[in-house]
CSV table of C-alpha atoms and ligand atoms in Angstrom, one decimal:
chain,number,residue,atom,x,y,z
A,838,MET,CA,12.9,-67.4,-40.1
A,839,SER,CA,14.0,-69.5,-37.2
A,840,THR,CA,11.3,-71.9,-35.9
A,841,PRO,CA,8.8,-69.8,-34.1
A,842,GLN,CA,8.8,-70.4,-30.4
A,843,ASN,CA,6.3,-72.8,-29.1
A,844,ILE,CA,4.1,-70.8,-26.7
A,845,PRO,CA,0.7,-72.6,-26.5
A,846,PHE,CA,0.1,-71.7,-22.9
A,847,ILE,CA,0.7,-68.0,-23.4
A,848,GLU,CA,-1.5,-68.0,-26.5
A,849,ALA,CA,-4.3,-69.6,-24.6
A,850,GLN,CA,-4.0,-67.4,-21.6
A,851,ASP,CA,-2.7,-64.0,-22.6
A,852,GLN,CA,-3.1,-62.8,-26.2
A,853,GLU,CA,-1.6,-59.4,-25.5
A,854,ILE,CA,1.7,-60.9,-24.5
A,855,ALA,CA,1.6,-63.5,-27.2
A,856,ALA,CA,1.1,-60.8,-29.8
A,857,CYS,CA,4.2,-59.0,-28.5
A,858,ILE,CA,6.3,-62.1,-28.8
A,859,ARG,CA,5.1,-62.8,-32.3
A,860,GLY,CA,5.7,-59.1,-33.2
A,861,GLU,CA,9.3,-59.2,-32.0
A,862,GLU,CA,9.9,-62.6,-33.8
A,863,ASN,CA,8.7,-61.0,-37.0
A,864,ARG,CA,10.8,-57.9,-36.5
A,865,GLU,CA,13.9,-60.0,-35.9
A,866,ALA,CA,13.2,-62.3,-38.9
A,867,ASN,CA,12.5,-59.4,-41.4
A,868,GLY,CA,15.3,-57.0,-40.6
A,869,LEU,CA,19.1,-57.0,-40.1
A,870,GLU,CA,20.5,-56.4,-36.7
A,871,LEU,CA,23.8,-54.4,-36.7
A,872,VAL,CA,23.7,-53.3,-33.0
A,873,PRO,CA,27.2,-54.7,-32.1
A,874,SER,CA,26.1,-55.7,-28.6
A,875,GLU,CA,23.2,-57.9,-29.9
A,876,ASN,CA,23.0,-61.5,-31.0
A,877,TYR,CA,20.7,-64.5,-31.3
A,878,ILE,CA,20.8,-67.4,-28.9
A,879,SER,CA,20.2,-71.0,-29.8
A,880,LYS,CA,17.0,-72.8,-29.1
A,881,ALA,CA,18.9,-75.0,-26.7
A,882,ALA,CA,20.0,-72.0,-24.6
A,883,HIS,CA,16.4,-70.6,-24.9
A,884,GLU,CA,15.0,-73.9,-23.5
A,885,ALA,CA,17.3,-73.7,-20.5
A,886,LEU,CA,16.1,-70.1,-20.0
A,887,GLY,CA,12.5,-71.3,-19.9
A,888,SER,CA,13.3,-74.2,-17.6
A,889,CYS,CA,12.1,-75.0,-14.0
A,890,PHE,CA,15.3,-73.6,-12.6
A,891,THR,CA,13.5,-70.2,-12.5
A,892,ASN,CA,11.5,-71.6,-9.5
A,893,LYS,CA,14.5,-72.2,-7.3
A,894,TYR,CA,16.1,-70.0,-4.7
A,895,SER,CA,19.8,-70.8,-4.4
A,896,GLU,CA,21.5,-68.0,-2.5
A,897,GLY,CA,25.1,-68.9,-1.9
A,898,TYR,CA,27.5,-71.0,-4.0
A,899,PRO,CA,27.7,-74.7,-4.9
A,900,GLY,CA,28.0,-76.7,-1.7
A,901,ALA,CA,27.3,-73.7,0.6
A,902,ARG,CA,23.7,-72.5,0.1
A,903,TYR,CA,21.1,-70.9,2.4
A,904,TYR,CA,18.2,-73.2,1.3
A,905,GLY,CA,17.7,-76.9,0.8
A,906,GLY,CA,17.0,-78.7,-2.4
A,907,GLN,CA,20.2,-77.7,-4.3
A,908,GLU,CA,21.2,-81.0,-5.9
A,909,PHE,CA,20.7,-79.8,-9.4
A,910,THR,CA,21.4,-76.1,-9.0
A,911,ASP,CA,24.8,-77.1,-7.6
A,912,GLN,CA,25.5,-79.3,-10.6
A,913,ILE,CA,24.4,-76.6,-13.1
A,914,GLU,CA,26.5,-73.9,-11.5
A,915,ARG,CA,29.6,-76.1,-11.3
A,916,ILE,CA,29.3,-77.0,-14.9
A,917,ALA,CA,28.9,-73.4,-15.9
A,918,ILE,CA,32.0,-72.4,-13.9
A,919,GLU,CA,34.1,-75.2,-15.3
A,920,ARG,CA,33.1,-74.4,-18.9
A,921,ALA,CA,33.7,-70.6,-18.4
A,922,CYS,CA,37.2,-71.3,-17.0
A,923,LYS,CA,38.0,-73.6,-19.9
A,924,LEU,CA,36.8,-71.0,-22.4
A,925,PHE,CA,39.0,-68.2,-21.1
A,926,GLY,CA,41.9,-70.1,-19.6
A,927,CYS,CA,41.6,-69.1,-15.9
A,928,LYS,CA,41.1,-70.8,-12.5
A,929,TYR,CA,38.0,-69.1,-11.1
A,930,ALA,CA,34.7,-67.8,-12.4
A,931,ASN,CA,31.6,-66.2,-10.9
A,932,VAL,CA,28.6,-67.0,-13.1
A,933,GLN,CA,26.0,-65.3,-11.0
A,934,PRO,CA,26.0,-61.6,-12.0
A,935,HIS,CA,22.6,-60.7,-13.5
A,936,SER,CA,24.2,-58.7,-16.2
A,937,GLY,CA,27.4,-56.8,-17.3
A,938,ALA,CA,26.9,-53.8,-15.1
A,939,PRO,CA,26.5,-55.7,-11.8
A,940,ALA,CA,29.5,-57.9,-12.8
A,941,ASN,CA,31.6,-54.7,-13.0
A,942,ILE,CA,30.3,-53.2,-9.8
A,943,GLY,CA,30.7,-56.5,-8.0
A,944,ALA,CA,34.3,-56.8,-9.3
A,945,TYR,CA,35.2,-53.3,-8.2
A,946,TYR,CA,33.9,-53.9,-4.6
A,947,GLY,CA,35.7,-57.2,-4.5
A,948,MET,CA,39.1,-55.6,-5.4
A,949,LEU,CA,38.8,-52.2,-3.9
A,950,LYS,CA,37.8,-50.1,-0.9
A,951,PRO,CA,35.5,-47.1,-1.2
A,952,GLY,CA,37.5,-44.0,-2.0
A,953,ASP,CA,40.0,-45.9,-4.1
A,954,THR,CA,41.0,-44.7,-7.5
A,955,ILE,CA,40.2,-46.4,-10.8
A,956,LEU,CA,42.0,-45.5,-14.0
A,957,GLY,CA,39.7,-46.2,-17.0
A,958,MET,CA,39.2,-45.3,-20.6
A,959,ASP,CA,37.7,-41.8,-21.4
A,960,LEU,CA,34.0,-42.4,-21.9
A,961,SER,CA,33.9,-40.4,-25.1
A,962,HIS,CA,36.7,-42.5,-26.4
A,963,GLY,CA,34.8,-45.7,-26.1
A,964,GLY,CA,34.5,-46.5,-22.4
A,965,HIS,CA,31.3,-47.8,-20.8
A,966,LEU,CA,28.9,-46.1,-18.3
A,967,THR,CA,30.1,-48.5,-15.6
A,968,HIS,CA,33.6,-47.1,-16.1
A,969,GLY,CA,32.7,-44.1,-14.1
A,970,HIS,CA,30.1,-42.0,-15.9
A,971,PRO,CA,28.9,-39.2,-13.6
A,972,VAL,CA,25.3,-40.4,-13.8
A,973,THR,CA,26.1,-43.8,-12.2
A,974,HIS,CA,26.1,-44.5,-8.4
A,975,ILE,CA,29.5,-46.0,-8.3
A,976,THR,CA,31.2,-42.6,-8.9
A,977,LYS,CA,30.1,-41.8,-5.3
A,978,SER,CA,32.2,-44.7,-4.1
A,979,PHE,CA,35.3,-44.6,-6.3
A,980,ASN,CA,37.4,-41.9,-7.8
A,981,PHE,CA,37.7,-42.3,-11.6
A,982,VAL,CA,40.5,-40.9,-13.6
A,983,ARG,CA,41.1,-41.2,-17.3
A,984,TYR,CA,43.3,-42.1,-20.2
A,985,GLY,CA,42.3,-41.7,-23.8
A,986,MET,CA,43.3,-42.1,-27.4
A,987,LYS,CA,46.4,-40.3,-28.7
A,988,ASN,CA,44.9,-40.1,-32.1
A,989,PRO,CA,41.2,-40.9,-32.8
A,990,ASP,CA,42.1,-41.6,-36.4
A,991,THR,CA,44.4,-44.5,-35.6
A,992,GLY,CA,42.9,-45.5,-32.3
A,993,GLU,CA,46.3,-45.5,-30.6
A,994,ILE,CA,46.0,-45.4,-26.8
A,995,ASP,CA,48.0,-42.7,-25.2
A,996,PHE,CA,50.1,-44.9,-22.9
A,997,GLU,CA,52.4,-42.1,-21.9
A,998,GLU,CA,49.4,-40.2,-20.6
A,999,MET,CA,48.2,-43.4,-18.9
A,1000,ARG,CA,51.5,-43.8,-17.1
A,1001,GLU,CA,51.7,-40.2,-16.1
A,1002,VAL,CA,48.2,-40.3,-14.7
A,1003,ALA,CA,48.9,-43.6,-13.0
A,1004,LEU,CA,52.1,-42.3,-11.3
A,1005,ARG,CA,50.3,-39.1,-10.2
A,1006,GLU,CA,46.9,-40.6,-9.1
A,1007,LYS,CA,48.1,-44.0,-7.7
A,1008,PRO,CA,45.1,-46.0,-8.9
A,1009,LYS,CA,44.3,-49.3,-7.2
A,1010,LEU,CA,42.8,-50.6,-10.5
A,1011,ILE,CA,43.6,-50.1,-14.1
A,1012,LEU,CA,40.7,-50.8,-16.4
A,1013,ALA,CA,40.9,-51.9,-20.1
A,1014,GLY,CA,37.8,-52.4,-22.1
A,1015,PHE,CA,35.2,-50.5,-24.1
A,1016,SER,CA,31.8,-50.4,-25.8
A,1017,ALA,CA,32.8,-48.4,-28.8
A,1018,TYR,CA,36.4,-49.0,-29.6
A,1019,SER,CA,37.4,-51.0,-32.7
A,1020,ARG,CA,41.1,-51.7,-32.2
A,1021,GLU,CA,43.1,-54.4,-30.5
A,1022,LEU,CA,44.6,-53.3,-27.2
A,1023,ASP,CA,48.3,-53.6,-26.2
A,1024,TYR,CA,47.5,-55.5,-22.9
A,1025,GLN,CA,51.2,-55.8,-22.0
A,1026,LYS,CA,51.5,-52.0,-21.5
A,1027,PHE,CA,48.5,-52.0,-19.1
A,1028,VAL,CA,50.1,-54.7,-17.1
A,1029,ASP,CA,53.5,-53.0,-17.0
A,1030,ILE,CA,52.0,-49.7,-15.8
A,1031,ALA,CA,49.9,-51.5,-13.2
A,1032,LYS,CA,52.9,-53.3,-11.9
A,1033,GLU,CA,54.8,-50.1,-11.6
A,1034,VAL,CA,52.1,-48.5,-9.4
A,1035,GLY,CA,50.8,-51.6,-7.6
A,1036,ALA,CA,47.4,-51.7,-9.2
A,1037,TYR,CA,45.1,-54.6,-10.2
A,1038,THR,CA,44.3,-55.0,-13.9
A,1039,MET,CA,40.8,-55.7,-15.1
A,1040,ALA,CA,39.6,-56.1,-18.6
A,1041,ASP,CA,35.9,-55.4,-19.3
A,1042,MET,CA,35.5,-57.6,-22.3
A,1043,ALA,CA,31.7,-57.3,-22.5
A,1044,HIS,CA,31.8,-56.7,-26.3
A,1045,ILE,CA,34.6,-59.0,-27.4
A,1046,ALA,CA,34.4,-62.0,-25.0
A,1047,GLY,CA,33.1,-64.2,-27.8
A,1048,LEU,CA,36.1,-63.2,-30.0
A,1049,ILE,CA,38.4,-64.0,-27.1
A,1050,ALA,CA,36.7,-67.3,-26.4
A,1051,GLY,CA,36.8,-68.1,-30.1
A,1052,LYS,CA,40.5,-67.2,-30.2
A,1053,ALA,CA,40.0,-64.6,-32.9
A,1054,VAL,CA,41.6,-61.8,-30.8
A,1055,LYS,CA,44.1,-61.6,-27.9
A,1056,ASN,CA,43.2,-62.9,-24.5
A,1057,PRO,CA,44.1,-60.4,-21.7
A,1058,PHE,CA,44.9,-63.3,-19.4
A,1059,ASP,CA,47.8,-64.2,-21.6
A,1060,TYR,CA,49.4,-60.9,-20.6
A,1061,GLY,CA,48.8,-61.4,-16.9
A,1062,PHE,CA,45.5,-59.5,-16.3
A,1063,ASP,CA,44.0,-60.3,-12.9
A,1064,VAL,CA,40.3,-60.2,-13.8
A,1065,ILE,CA,38.1,-60.2,-16.9
A,1066,THR,CA,34.5,-59.2,-16.6
A,1067,THR,CA,32.0,-59.6,-19.4
A,1068,THR,CA,28.4,-59.9,-20.5
A,1069,THR,CA,27.3,-63.3,-21.8
A,1070,HIS,CA,24.9,-62.0,-24.4
A,1071,LYS,CA,27.0,-60.0,-26.9
A,1072,THR,CA,29.6,-61.8,-29.0
A,1073,LEU,CA,29.6,-64.7,-26.6
A,1074,ARG,CA,26.1,-65.5,-28.0
A,1075,GLY,CA,24.5,-66.6,-24.7
A,1076,PRO,CA,21.5,-65.4,-22.8
A,1077,ARG,CA,21.6,-62.0,-21.1
A,1078,GLY,CA,24.0,-62.2,-18.1
A,1079,GLY,CA,27.3,-61.2,-16.5
A,1080,LEU,CA,30.4,-63.2,-15.8
A,1081,ILE,CA,33.6,-62.5,-13.8
A,1082,LEU,CA,36.7,-64.5,-14.5
A,1083,ILE,CA,39.7,-64.5,-12.1
A,1084,ARG,CA,43.0,-65.6,-13.6
A,1085,GLU,CA,44.6,-67.4,-10.6
A,1086,ASP,CA,44.4,-65.5,-7.3
A,1087,ALA,CA,42.2,-67.7,-5.0
A,1088,ASP,CA,42.0,-64.9,-2.4
A,1089,LEU,CA,40.8,-62.4,-4.9
A,1090,ALA,CA,38.2,-64.9,-6.3
A,1091,LYS,CA,36.8,-65.4,-2.7
A,1092,LYS,CA,36.5,-61.6,-2.3
A,1093,ILE,CA,34.7,-61.2,-5.6
A,1094,ASP,CA,32.3,-64.1,-4.8
A,1095,LYS,CA,31.5,-62.4,-1.5
A,1096,SER,CA,31.1,-59.1,-3.3
A,1097,ILE,CA,28.5,-60.5,-5.7
A,1098,PHE,CA,26.7,-62.4,-3.0
A,1099,PRO,CA,25.8,-61.2,-0.4
A,1100,GLY,CA,27.4,-57.9,-1.2
A,1101,LEU,CA,25.4,-56.9,-4.3
A,1102,GLN,CA,22.8,-59.5,-5.3
A,1103,GLY,CA,20.3,-61.9,-3.7
A,1104,GLY,CA,19.4,-65.2,-5.2
A,1105,PRO,CA,21.1,-66.1,-8.5
A,1106,HIS,CA,18.9,-66.6,-11.5
A,1107,MET,CA,19.5,-70.3,-12.0
A,1108,HIS,CA,17.5,-70.6,-15.2
A,1109,ALA,CA,19.9,-68.0,-16.6
A,1110,VAL,CA,22.9,-69.8,-15.2
A,1111,ALA,CA,21.7,-73.0,-16.8
A,1112,SER,CA,21.3,-71.2,-20.1
A,1113,ARG,CA,24.8,-69.6,-19.8
A,1114,ALA,CA,26.2,-73.1,-19.3
A,1115,VAL,CA,24.5,-74.3,-22.5
A,1116,ALA,CA,26.0,-71.3,-24.4
A,1117,PHE,CA,29.5,-71.9,-22.9
A,1118,GLY,CA,29.2,-75.4,-24.2
A,1119,GLU,CA,28.4,-74.1,-27.7
A,1120,ALA,CA,31.4,-71.7,-27.4
A,1121,LEU,CA,33.7,-74.6,-26.7
A,1122,THR,CA,33.1,-76.1,-30.1
A,1123,PRO,CA,35.3,-75.7,-33.2
A,1124,ALA,CA,32.3,-74.2,-35.0
A,1125,PHE,CA,32.4,-71.3,-32.5
A,1126,GLN,CA,36.0,-70.5,-33.4
A,1127,GLU,CA,35.0,-70.3,-37.1
A,1128,TYR,CA,32.1,-68.0,-36.1
A,1129,ALA,CA,34.5,-65.7,-34.2
A,1130,GLN,CA,36.8,-65.5,-37.2
A,1131,GLN,CA,34.0,-64.8,-39.6
A,1132,ILE,CA,32.8,-61.9,-37.4
A,1133,LEU,CA,36.1,-60.3,-38.0
A,1134,LYS,CA,36.2,-61.0,-41.8
A,1135,ASN,CA,32.7,-59.5,-42.1
A,1136,ALA,CA,33.7,-56.4,-40.2
A,1137,LYS,CA,36.7,-56.0,-42.5
A,1138,ALA,CA,34.4,-56.3,-45.5
A,1139,MET,CA,32.2,-53.5,-44.2
A,1140,GLU,CA,35.3,-51.4,-43.3
A,1141,LYS,CA,36.5,-51.6,-46.9
A,1142,VAL,CA,33.2,-50.4,-48.3
A,1143,PHE,CA,33.1,-47.4,-45.9
A,1144,LEU,CA,36.7,-46.5,-46.5
A,1145,ASP,CA,36.3,-46.7,-50.3
A,1146,ALA,CA,33.3,-44.3,-49.9
A,1147,ASP,CA,35.6,-41.9,-48.0
A,1148,ILE,CA,33.7,-42.2,-44.8
A,1149,ARG,CA,35.8,-41.5,-41.7
A,1150,LEU,CA,36.0,-44.5,-39.4
A,1151,MET,CA,37.1,-43.9,-35.8
A,1152,GLY,CA,40.4,-45.7,-35.1
A,1153,GLY,CA,40.8,-45.7,-38.9
A,1154,GLY,CA,39.1,-49.1,-39.2
A,1155,THR,CA,38.5,-52.2,-37.1
A,1156,ASP,CA,40.3,-55.2,-35.6
A,1157,ASN,CA,37.2,-56.6,-34.0
A,1158,HIS,CA,33.4,-56.8,-34.6
A,1159,LEU,CA,32.5,-53.2,-34.6
A,1160,LEU,CA,32.9,-50.0,-36.6
A,1161,LEU,CA,32.2,-46.4,-35.5
A,1162,ALA,CA,31.6,-44.0,-38.5
A,1163,ASP,CA,31.7,-40.2,-38.4
A,1164,VAL,CA,28.7,-39.9,-40.7
A,1165,PHE,CA,28.1,-36.2,-39.9
A,1166,GLY,CA,31.7,-35.3,-40.8
A,1167,SER,CA,31.7,-37.4,-43.9
A,1168,LEU,CA,28.1,-37.3,-45.3
A,1169,ASN,CA,26.5,-34.4,-43.4
A,1170,VAL,CA,23.9,-36.8,-42.0
A,1171,THR,CA,23.6,-36.7,-38.2
A,1172,GLY,CA,23.8,-39.9,-36.1
A,1173,GLN,CA,20.1,-39.6,-35.3
A,1174,GLU,CA,19.2,-39.1,-38.9
A,1175,ALA,CA,21.3,-42.1,-39.9
A,1176,GLU,CA,19.7,-44.3,-37.2
A,1177,ASN,CA,16.2,-43.2,-38.3
A,1178,VAL,CA,16.7,-43.7,-42.1
A,1179,LEU,CA,18.4,-47.1,-41.5
A,1180,ASP,CA,15.5,-48.1,-39.2
A,1181,GLU,CA,13.1,-47.3,-42.0
A,1182,VAL,CA,15.0,-49.7,-44.4
A,1183,GLY,CA,15.1,-52.5,-41.8
A,1184,ILE,CA,18.7,-52.1,-40.6
A,1185,THR,CA,19.0,-51.6,-36.9
A,1186,LEU,CA,22.0,-49.9,-35.3
A,1187,ASN,CA,22.6,-47.0,-32.9
A,1188,LYS,CA,23.8,-43.4,-33.1
A,1189,ASN,CA,27.0,-42.9,-31.1
A,1190,SER,CA,29.3,-40.1,-30.0
A,1191,ILE,CA,32.7,-40.0,-31.7
A,1192,ALA,CA,35.9,-39.0,-29.9
A,1193,ASP,CA,35.9,-35.4,-28.9
A,1194,GLU,CA,32.3,-35.1,-30.1
A,1195,PRO,CA,31.5,-31.7,-31.6
A,1196,ARG,CA,27.7,-32.2,-31.5
A,1197,THR,CA,25.5,-33.3,-28.6
A,1198,MET,CA,25.1,-36.9,-27.2
A,1199,PHE,CA,21.4,-36.8,-28.2
A,1200,ASP,CA,22.2,-36.2,-31.8
A,1201,PRO,CA,25.9,-37.1,-32.2
A,1202,SER,CA,28.1,-37.3,-35.3
A,1203,GLY,CA,28.5,-41.0,-35.4
A,1204,ILE,CA,26.9,-44.4,-35.8
A,1205,ARG,CA,28.1,-47.6,-34.3
A,1206,PHE,CA,27.5,-51.0,-35.9
A,1207,GLY,CA,28.9,-54.5,-36.0
A,1208,THR,CA,28.7,-58.0,-37.4
A,1209,PRO,CA,28.0,-60.5,-34.5
A,1210,ALA,CA,24.3,-60.9,-35.3
A,1211,ILE,CA,24.5,-61.0,-39.1
A,1212,THR,CA,27.4,-63.5,-38.8
A,1213,THR,CA,25.2,-65.7,-36.7
A,1214,ARG,CA,22.7,-65.6,-39.6
A,1215,GLY,CA,25.4,-67.0,-41.9
A,1216,PHE,CA,26.5,-63.8,-43.6
A,1217,LYS,CA,29.9,-64.0,-45.3
A,1218,GLU,CA,32.0,-61.1,-46.7
A,1219,GLU,CA,29.9,-60.7,-49.8
A,1220,GLN,CA,26.6,-60.1,-48.0
A,1221,SER,CA,28.3,-58.0,-45.3
A,1222,ALA,CA,29.8,-55.7,-48.0
A,1223,ARG,CA,26.4,-55.4,-49.7
A,1224,VAL,CA,24.8,-54.3,-46.4
A,1225,ALA,CA,27.4,-51.7,-46.0
A,1226,GLU,CA,26.7,-50.4,-49.6
A,1227,LEU,CA,22.9,-50.3,-48.8
A,1228,MET,CA,23.6,-48.4,-45.6
A,1229,ILE,CA,25.6,-45.7,-47.4
A,1230,GLU,CA,23.0,-45.5,-50.2
A,1231,ALA,CA,20.2,-45.1,-47.7
A,1232,MET,CA,22.0,-42.4,-45.8
A,1233,LYS,CA,22.8,-40.5,-49.0
A,1234,ASN,CA,19.2,-40.7,-50.1
A,1235,LYS,CA,17.5,-40.2,-46.7
A,1236,ASP,CA,14.7,-38.1,-48.2
A,1237,ASP,CA,14.1,-40.3,-51.3
A,1238,GLN,CA,11.2,-42.6,-50.6
A,1239,ALA,CA,11.5,-44.7,-53.8
A,1240,VAL,CA,15.2,-45.5,-53.0
A,1241,LYS,CA,14.4,-46.3,-49.4
A,1242,ASP,CA,11.5,-48.6,-50.5
A,1243,ARG,CA,13.8,-50.5,-52.9
A,1244,ILE,CA,16.5,-50.9,-50.2
A,1245,ARG,CA,13.9,-52.1,-47.7
A,1246,GLU,CA,12.9,-54.8,-50.2
A,1247,GLU,CA,16.5,-56.0,-50.6
A,1248,VAL,CA,17.1,-56.0,-46.9
A,1249,ARG,CA,14.0,-58.1,-46.4
A,1250,ASP,CA,15.2,-60.5,-49.1
A,1251,LEU,CA,18.6,-60.8,-47.5
A,1252,ALA,CA,17.1,-61.5,-44.1
A,1253,HIS,CA,14.9,-64.2,-45.5
A,1254,ALA,CA,17.7,-65.8,-47.4
A,1255,PHE,CA,19.7,-66.0,-44.1
A,1256,PRO,CA,17.2,-67.1,-41.5
A,1257,ILE,CA,18.2,-67.0,-37.8
A,1258,PRO,CA,19.5,-70.5,-37.1
A,1259,ASP,CA,17.9,-72.8,-34.4
A,1260,SER,CA,21.2,-74.4,-33.5
A,1261,PHE,CA,24.9,-73.7,-33.7
A,1262,VAL,CA,26.3,-77.2,-33.2
B,1036,PLP,C1,27.4,-53.9,-22.5
B,1036,PLP,C2,28.5,-53.5,-21.6
B,1036,PLP,C3,28.4,-53.6,-20.2
B,1036,PLP,C4,27.1,-53.7,-19.5
B,1036,PLP,O1,26.3,-54.8,-19.7
B,1036,PLP,P1,24.8,-54.9,-19.3
B,1036,PLP,O2,24.5,-56.3,-19.5
B,1036,PLP,O3,24.1,-54.0,-20.3
B,1036,PLP,O4,24.6,-54.4,-17.9
B,1036,PLP,C5,29.5,-53.3,-19.4
B,1036,PLP,N1,30.7,-53.0,-20.0
B,1036,PLP,C6,30.8,-52.9,-21.3
B,1036,PLP,C7,32.2,-52.5,-21.9
B,1036,PLP,C8,29.8,-53.1,-22.2
B,1036,PLP,O5,29.9,-53.0,-23.5
């Protein structure tokens, strides 16, 4: 396993919390993480997260703060911004959002007025809660309208429908991005339709930001998108956090800064900003580009095993780091049953609705899984394909304890053979 964290003061002072940390370390070391939104950070990023910057209030932005003592917070935030802009090829960045959801909300309020319309991906076709799910507060402020896939088995977006809805509803923002969609997007078409109706374009790249930064998939900025929002903790492989990138519009960047602070948040979490800066530094290395490429190769290796076993994959397969399999339709195992049996054998992933879900969201037809975390551990195509085989075997034998015990052993051996690394550079 990776070097255990040094926590002498917690161990001396608070055994209950120390035991939880050791427990989680062991869980991560002994199992395989296939949740496509999860990853492991470096010890360097971890150190920054545990640094003295957590003590400091620094409301405002570099050079314009509400409190004294900002010599080093200003330096840290400027470095983080500069690295983020270099990574994604843009002029402006806000590195303060506490996570991906506030990054989106802050971006919406920076670009729009309450009551404005946002055209986003159908949630059951892979959109995120923050793209207008009725349970979220933002649906009280903005009017969300939808586009979807033309054919869930190819993943093709219905751009004719998108254009029709755009012409009819006059959205002020067209949103690209997803949490459970496995195909490359035709960004040019989004930009063309947005131009026609006078809307901003925003790409929520929370899942694939690391693939973009690593140049393994297309960058929406190359097609003229106005704004990219993302998390920093998924494929980008940094600490938990949010990030807003603005291609070139200085006025828009100012509005978005104001929207994040003082509009939405209070003091930035400077220890987290410091850690994001460290992670961005790692993502700027050639090794990170190799990492991003390997994520895709590993996902392709898993895709092949699933398709060879005649298991239906939404979108027909994957162009990125994730796969969505209709296990109920193909194996007569529900998403919840699959999640449970895979948990038992040490493989962690999540149940997920498929497009036009025939079951309920509490026990849907699908599972969603991906390769960012196992690729960080050093898995190549061979090990990734083996994990896919073990997954299918476990699902097919969900009631056979002997089979499950044998798979649990092999999963543990694989995890031990590929320990979580301490450093990526
Ligand atoms: C994960 C995700 C978010 C939200 O990020 P949090 O850090 O969980 O708030 C937003 N949008 C998309 C597309 C995501 O996948």
